Amino acid sequence: LGSQMPGADSRSTPCGSPPDRRRARKRQEGSRTMVVWARTLLLLAVSAAAEDPHLARLRQAAQLQNDGRLAEAVPIYEDVLRQVPNHPDALHLSGLAALAAGDAVKAKELVERASSLRPNDPTMLSNLGEVYRSIGDAQTGVALLRRAVAIAPQDLGVKRNLIAVLWDAQLYAEFCQASRELLEQIGVSLDSPQRAADPNFHFVERRARFDVADSAQRHRCHGASDDDAFRWFEYALKAYPEDARLWIGAGVAAHAKGLLDVAAERYERAYTLAASDTTLAEDQRHAFVLQARVNRAAIDHERGLSELAIEGYEAVLRLEPEHAQALNNLGAALVTVGRHDDAVKVLEKCLEVEPGQVQALTNLAAHWANEGYLERASLLNNRAIKLYLQRDPRRAAGLFAREAFAIRPIVEDAAAMYAARLDFARRVASLEWLLQRRTLIIDDPVVEVEHVHFYLPYPGLDDRPLQEAVARCYERMIPQLAGPVPGLSPEPVRVRRARIGFLSKLFAEHEPHGLLLEGVVQHLPRDRFVVVVLPVASPGRDAASELLRSSADELIELGLNMRENRLTLIKAKLDVLVFADMLSEPMSYFLGFSRFAPVQVCFWGNPLTTGRSSIDYFVSADRMEHPYRTLAGDEWSEQVVLLDGQGIWYRRPSIPEGLPYPNREAAVAARQALGLPQGDWPLLLCPQSVFKLHPHFDTVVRRILEATTNARVVFTAGRRQAWTKVLVSRLEKTLGPYKSRCAFVPRQMPGADYYKLLAVADVLLHPFPFGGSRTSADGLALGVPVVVRPTTQLRCRMAYSFYASMGLTQKNWTLVASTTNDYVSFAARLANDVEHRRTVAAAVAARQHVIWEDRSVVLGWARFLARVSGQRPVAPADVGLEGDDYEAEDEAPVGHDD
């Protein structure tokens, strides 16, 4: 998804064995286990009955069956049963033959009859348990195999069958324990590469090593961790370097630890080996090759190389069109690059192939939640939760968080907005209540939760109580991530230059958060600071703009894997870490729960408090905070740093040649290219994201249209068609007879077309209670008057700050309104009075130069960063300021301006 959008990266998941197909794999291998072990044991049982006159024929048939010559074995069993209908061995072997032929019902009948004749025969109990597993009754299978193991505790074949059925029954702790016991029984240690002394046990050893390490990574059995899984796979690979299954498992273990280079190498090794791994059946070789390739493509996805990942998934699907994991991961990658319709088709096909594919359910739910259809998303999430509770309850925790913190992007009216707000508060309180009584742990929130409550601040209310409540919930759900990272110094190192990190996923070219910090990164004095830029991968483009890349002392790119990013941030050894935003996407949001630096700061890329103790300071500006903001209660959980003056750095934009339009005729003609009605009428443009438009602002638009004769208000369409439909419907109801004077134009990407759109406007309408900074600044650069109504909150005071710098805040300029009535009258006068509009536009054009590249912003940042990192004070000349306009730095503390 585009900039400033939540949850951009839908879930693509690497898996050890062909994933969520693991149960089918186990069943297939369990049957094979039965063939390898149980039939041999049956031959032993038959040979023990020396007085049996049918012994020789049954042994011959059993050998034929072991050799795969089932059609020759079956007639012999049938002939013996005609002569002795209750012959236990003939019934037993005949039942195994029926199971091999796919007739589980007949197999159950025959093996049950055999076992009733020898109720304490462990081999028959074991194979009867396998039969029950094959028909989907794992619980009965477990009971039978437990009896078999109790009778013959040293029988490896029986124990191996128990392990297989325990997996199907989702009894993971017992599954892992039984696998460990099997290894001990054959003299193998997980923490040693030494193979079993008897080569006959090597196949069983490989599988048991894999199962224990895989269970550690998947299910945390017996307190095992990712580190344990990684170590055990390391030893297993040393013991069996030719085993493709182990290479995939080792890749998943490395992947889980964030070691993406190691994981990629192991996946590549796995699909090279799988084709020739003689321990795998032919169909298994093919499956493992495909799984390794899917997992390798998932590495590209997590590195932000979405197009390369898509190519990898599509290559697998050309070989196996119904590969469920490849379909799911492809759908996730298509969401990442904005191909939402294609993603929905792929994910729906995945669910047709495998209705229980949990990741596909949650990815599809995420799509519908972003569209605004929370009810549809909730149905899908609840299906996924039920499946997780059946299979692995630990993994349901992230979905509880998704459900609790979901917010609609845009609503039908004000009543729906406030109702949604109350419902959000109710869900947050319910989850917090639950977490006080039950432990829910999320291993990787970027993957398992994936989306953040990005739309919370747009109603323009006090968000601190809700932000703090959400943070408390997550601190309980991700305790392993909260707090200081290992080895962190309690305070900045003061004997060297301070290492200052700036982190965001919105540092790419034209992204506003990067534009806001370019000057700071470029001009911080290098005798005091080492500036480290930490862009999170942004699929389809460079993660950082060219200016940020060239200005940083160090550029450390972060991927989409949280564990790898945590390791990278720990290695960076920062003294101060600045989050440019913390509610735009999940990576920054969840990294922000950890303390990677002695001092951590949040900037107003998202203009609301973080609500958490891991962030020490929030950087704002004097003009962007209302002077009486603390009278009704402080909205910030952090200490607020108030930069002097404007508080906003923007580089002077490069306006395309020919803009502003040279005359009225050229501007009017340009409107036709946008699909707007012909005619010379006042154009009031509101080019903000549709989710910024408060339902009460719809009424303001109507009042403006009522106060003008022929003006039209033009909006830009939303990133998603569903959002635009909601706003269009809302405006039609509110505007009534004036709806014909409202129009929509396509959203323009940054660049020449974007500036052409702004240039056709006579007036820009800056919405409230949530405004914008970059769009307003660009409008001013073109000399277009921007009507603003600053509120008491930072989120609607950025454009006002520009006008304060320009000296255009007086009422006679009809630009800065103190009330809604003033806003309506100012916009109407600018639309109706052509001469007044020309005068105001000329003043804007003449004064807009003062808002660009404001070095006082850099000075404020430098002084703040020097103070909190123990560097010597910064003078104006240190950041390129000259003259006597700035006094030497005082010693006022950094904090609330109460």
Coordinates of N, CA and C in Angstrom, one line a residue, residues 530-635:
V530 N 26.9 11.5 14.6 CA 27.0 10.6 13.5 C 25.5 10.3 13.1
V531 N 25.1 10.6 11.9 CA 23.7 10.5 11.5 C 23.5 9.2 10.8
V532 N 22.6 8.4 11.3 CA 22.3 7.0 10.8 C 20.8 7.0 10.3
V533 N 20.6 6.8 9.0 CA 19.3 6.7 8.5 C 18.9 5.2 8.4
L534 N 17.7 4.9 8.9 CA 17.3 3.5 9.0 C 15.9 3.4 8.3
P535 N 15.9 3.3 6.9 CA 14.7 3.1 6.2 C 14.2 1.7 6.2
V536 N 12.9 1.5 6.5 CA 12.3 0.1 6.4 C 12.0 -0.1 4.9
A537 N 12.2 -1.3 4.4 CA 12.0 -1.6 3.0 C 10.6 -1.2 2.5
S538 N 10.6 -0.6 1.4 CA 9.3 -0.1 0.8 C 9.2 -0.8 -0.6
P539 N 8.4 -1.8 -0.7 CA 8.4 -2.6 -1.9 C 8.2 -1.8 -3.2
G540 N 9.0 -2.1 -4.2 CA 8.9 -1.5 -5.5 C 9.6 -0.2 -5.7
R541 N 10.4 0.2 -4.7 CA 11.1 1.5 -4.8 C 12.3 1.4 -3.8
D542 N 13.2 2.4 -3.9 CA 14.2 2.5 -2.9 C 13.6 3.0 -1.6
A543 N 14.1 2.4 -0.5 CA 13.6 2.7 0.8 C 13.8 4.1 1.3
A544 N 14.9 4.7 0.7 CA 15.2 6.1 1.1 C 15.4 7.0 -0.1
S545 N 15.1 8.3 0.0 CA 15.3 9.2 -1.1 C 16.7 9.4 -1.3
E546 N 17.0 9.9 -2.5 CA 18.4 10.1 -2.9 C 19.1 11.1 -1.9
L547 N 18.4 12.2 -1.5 CA 19.0 13.1 -0.6 C 19.3 12.5 0.8
L548 N 18.4 11.7 1.3 CA 18.6 11.0 2.6 C 19.8 10.1 2.4
R549 N 19.9 9.4 1.3 CA 21.0 8.4 1.1 C 22.3 9.2 1.1
S550 N 22.4 10.3 0.4 CA 23.6 11.0 0.2 C 24.0 11.8 1.4
S551 N 23.0 12.2 2.3 CA 23.3 13.0 3.4 C 23.7 12.2 4.7
A552 N 23.2 11.0 4.8 CA 23.5 10.2 6.0 C 24.9 9.8 6.1
D553 N 25.4 9.7 7.3 CA 26.8 9.1 7.5 C 26.7 7.6 7.3
E554 N 25.6 7.0 7.7 CA 25.4 5.6 7.6 C 24.0 5.4 7.1
L555 N 23.8 4.5 6.2 CA 22.5 4.1 5.7 C 22.3 2.6 6.0
I556 N 21.5 2.2 6.9 CA 21.2 0.8 7.3 C 19.8 0.5 7.0
E557 N 19.6 -0.3 5.9 CA 18.3 -0.6 5.4 C 17.7 -1.7 6.3
L558 N 16.5 -1.6 6.7 CA 15.8 -2.6 7.4 C 14.8 -3.3 6.5
G559 N 14.6 -4.6 6.7 CA 13.7 -5.4 5.9 C 12.3 -5.5 6.5
L560 N 11.6 -6.5 6.2 CA 10.2 -6.7 6.7 C 10.2 -7.8 7.7
N561 N 11.4 -8.3 8.2 CA 11.5 -9.3 9.2 C 11.8 -8.7 10.5
M562 N 10.9 -8.7 11.5 CA 11.2 -8.0 12.7 C 12.4 -8.5 13.5
R563 N 12.6 -9.8 13.6 CA 13.7 -10.3 14.3 C 15.0 -9.9 13.7
E564 N 15.1 -9.9 12.4 CA 16.4 -9.4 11.8 C 16.5 -7.9 12.0
N565 N 15.5 -7.1 12.0 CA 15.6 -5.7 12.2 C 16.0 -5.4 13.7
R566 N 15.5 -6.2 14.6 CA 15.9 -6.0 16.0 C 17.5 -6.3 16.1
L567 N 17.9 -7.3 15.5 CA 19.4 -7.6 15.6 C 20.2 -6.4 14.9
T568 N 19.6 -5.9 13.8 CA 20.3 -4.8 13.1 C 20.4 -3.5 14.0
L569 N 19.3 -3.2 14.7 CA 19.2 -2.1 15.6 C 20.1 -2.2 16.8
I570 N 20.2 -3.4 17.3 CA 21.1 -3.7 18.4 C 22.6 -3.4 18.0
K571 N 22.9 -3.9 16.8 CA 24.3 -3.8 16.3 C 24.6 -2.3 16.0
A572 N 23.6 -1.5 15.7 CA 23.8 -0.1 15.3 C 24.3 0.7 16.5
K573 N 24.1 0.3 17.7 CA 24.6 1.0 18.9 C 24.3 2.5 18.9
L574 N 23.0 2.8 18.9 CA 22.6 4.2 18.8 C 22.6 4.8 20.2
D575 N 22.8 6.1 20.2 CA 22.7 6.9 21.5 C 21.3 7.5 21.5
V576 N 20.7 7.9 20.4 CA 19.4 8.4 20.3 C 18.7 7.8 19.1
L577 N 17.5 7.3 19.2 CA 16.8 6.7 18.1 C 15.5 7.6 18.0
V578 N 15.3 8.1 16.7 CA 14.2 9.0 16.4 C 13.2 8.2 15.5
F579 N 12.0 7.9 15.9 CA 11.0 7.3 15.1 C 10.3 8.5 14.4
A580 N 10.4 8.5 13.1 CA 9.7 9.6 12.3 C 8.2 9.4 12.4
D581 N 7.7 8.3 12.7 CA 6.3 8.0 12.8 C 6.1 6.7 13.6
M582 N 5.0 6.5 14.2 CA 4.8 5.2 14.9 C 3.4 4.7 14.8
L583 N 2.6 5.1 13.8 CA 1.3 4.5 13.7 C 1.0 4.4 12.2
S584 N 2.0 4.5 11.3 CA 1.7 4.4 9.9 C 1.8 2.9 9.4
E585 N 2.6 2.1 10.0 CA 2.7 0.7 9.6 C 3.3 -0.1 10.8
P586 N 3.2 -1.4 10.7 CA 3.5 -2.2 11.9 C 4.9 -2.3 12.3
M587 N 5.9 -2.2 11.4 CA 7.2 -2.4 11.7 C 7.7 -1.4 12.7
S588 N 7.5 -0.1 12.4 CA 7.9 1.0 13.3 C 7.1 0.9 14.6
Y589 N 5.8 0.6 14.5 CA 5.0 0.6 15.7 C 5.5 -0.5 16.7
F590 N 5.8 -1.7 16.2 CA 6.1 -2.7 17.1 C 7.6 -2.6 17.6
L591 N 8.5 -2.1 16.7 CA 9.9 -1.9 17.1 C 9.9 -0.9 18.3
G592 N 8.9 0.0 18.3 CA 8.9 1.1 19.3 C 8.6 0.6 20.7
F593 N 8.2 -0.6 20.8 CA 8.0 -1.2 22.2 C 9.3 -1.5 22.9
S594 N 10.4 -1.7 22.1 CA 11.7 -2.0 22.6 C 12.5 -0.8 22.8
R595 N 13.5 -0.8 23.7 CA 14.4 0.3 23.8 C 15.7 -0.1 23.2
F596 N 16.0 0.5 22.1 CA 17.3 0.2 21.4 C 18.3 1.3 21.6
A597 N 18.0 2.4 22.3 CA 18.9 3.4 22.5 C 18.6 4.0 23.9
P598 N 19.5 4.6 24.6 CA 19.3 5.2 25.9 C 18.2 6.3 25.8
V599 N 18.1 7.0 24.7 CA 17.1 8.0 24.5 C 16.3 7.7 23.2
Q600 N 15.0 7.7 23.3 CA 14.2 7.4 22.2 C 13.1 8.5 22.0
V601 N 12.9 8.9 20.8 CA 12.1 10.1 20.4 C 11.1 9.7 19.3
C602 N 10.0 10.3 19.4 CA 9.0 10.2 18.3 C 8.8 11.6 17.7
F603 N 8.7 11.6 16.4 CA 8.4 12.9 15.6 C 6.9 12.8 15.2
W604 N 6.4 13.9 14.7 CA 5.0 14.0 14.4 C 4.5 13.5 13.0
G605 N 5.3 12.5 12.5 CA 4.7 11.9 11.3 C 3.3 11.4 11.5
N606 N 3.1 10.9 12.7 CA 1.7 10.6 13.2 C 1.5 11.6 14.4
P607 N 0.6 12.6 14.2 CA 0.6 13.6 15.3 C -0.3 13.2 16.5
L608 N 0.1 12.2 17.2 CA -0.6 11.8 18.4 C 0.4 11.1 19.3
T609 N 0.1 11.0 20.6 CA 1.0 10.4 21.5 C 1.2 8.9 21.2
T610 N 2.3 8.4 21.6 CA 2.5 6.9 21.4 C 1.9 6.2 22.6
G611 N 1.8 6.8 23.8 CA 1.1 6.1 24.9 C 2.0 5.1 25.6
R612 N 3.3 5.1 25.4 CA 4.1 4.1 25.9 C 5.4 4.6 26.6
S613 N 5.9 3.9 27.5 CA 7.1 4.4 28.3 C 8.4 4.3 27.6
S614 N 8.5 3.5 26.5 CA 9.7 3.3 25.8 C 10.1 4.6 25.0
I615 N 9.2 5.5 24.8 CA 9.5 6.8 24.1 C 9.6 7.9 25.1
D616 N 10.7 8.6 25.1 CA 11.0 9.6 26.1 C 10.5 11.0 25.7
Y617 N 10.6 11.3 24.5 CA 10.3 12.7 24.0 C 9.4 12.6 22.7
F618 N 8.6 13.6 22.6 CA 7.8 13.8 21.4 C 8.2 15.2 20.8
V619 N 8.7 15.3 19.6 CA 9.2 16.5 19.0 C 8.0 17.2 18.3
S620 N 7.6 18.4 18.7 CA 6.6 19.2 18.1 C 7.2 20.6 17.9
A621 N 6.4 21.6 17.9 CA 6.9 23.0 17.7 C 5.9 23.9 18.5
D622 N 6.5 25.1 18.8 CA 5.7 26.0 19.6 C 4.4 26.4 18.9
R623 N 4.5 26.7 17.6 CA 3.3 27.1 16.9 C 2.3 26.0 16.7
M624 N 2.8 24.8 16.7 CA 1.9 23.7 16.4 C 1.2 23.1 17.7
E625 N 1.5 23.6 18.8 CA 0.9 23.2 20.1 C 0.1 24.5 20.6
H626 N -1.2 24.3 20.8 CA -2.0 25.4 21.3 C -1.5 25.9 22.7
P627 N -1.4 27.2 22.9 CA -0.8 27.7 24.2 C -1.5 27.2 25.4
Y628 N -2.8 26.8 25.3 CA -3.5 26.4 26.5 C -3.9 24.9 26.4
R629 N -3.1 24.2 25.7 CA -3.4 22.8 25.4 C -3.5 21.9 26.7
T630 N -2.8 22.3 27.7 CA -2.7 21.4 28.9 C -3.8 21.7 29.9
L631 N -4.6 22.7 29.7 CA -5.6 23.1 30.7 C -6.7 22.0 30.9
A632 N -7.0 21.3 29.8 CA -8.0 20.3 29.9 C -7.4 18.9 30.0
G633 N -6.1 18.8 30.3 CA -5.4 17.6 30.4 C -4.5 17.4 29.2
D634 N -3.3 16.9 29.5 CA -2.2 16.8 28.5 C -2.5 15.6 27.6
E635 N -2.4 15.8 26.3 CA -2.6 14.7 25.4 C -1.4 13.9 25.1

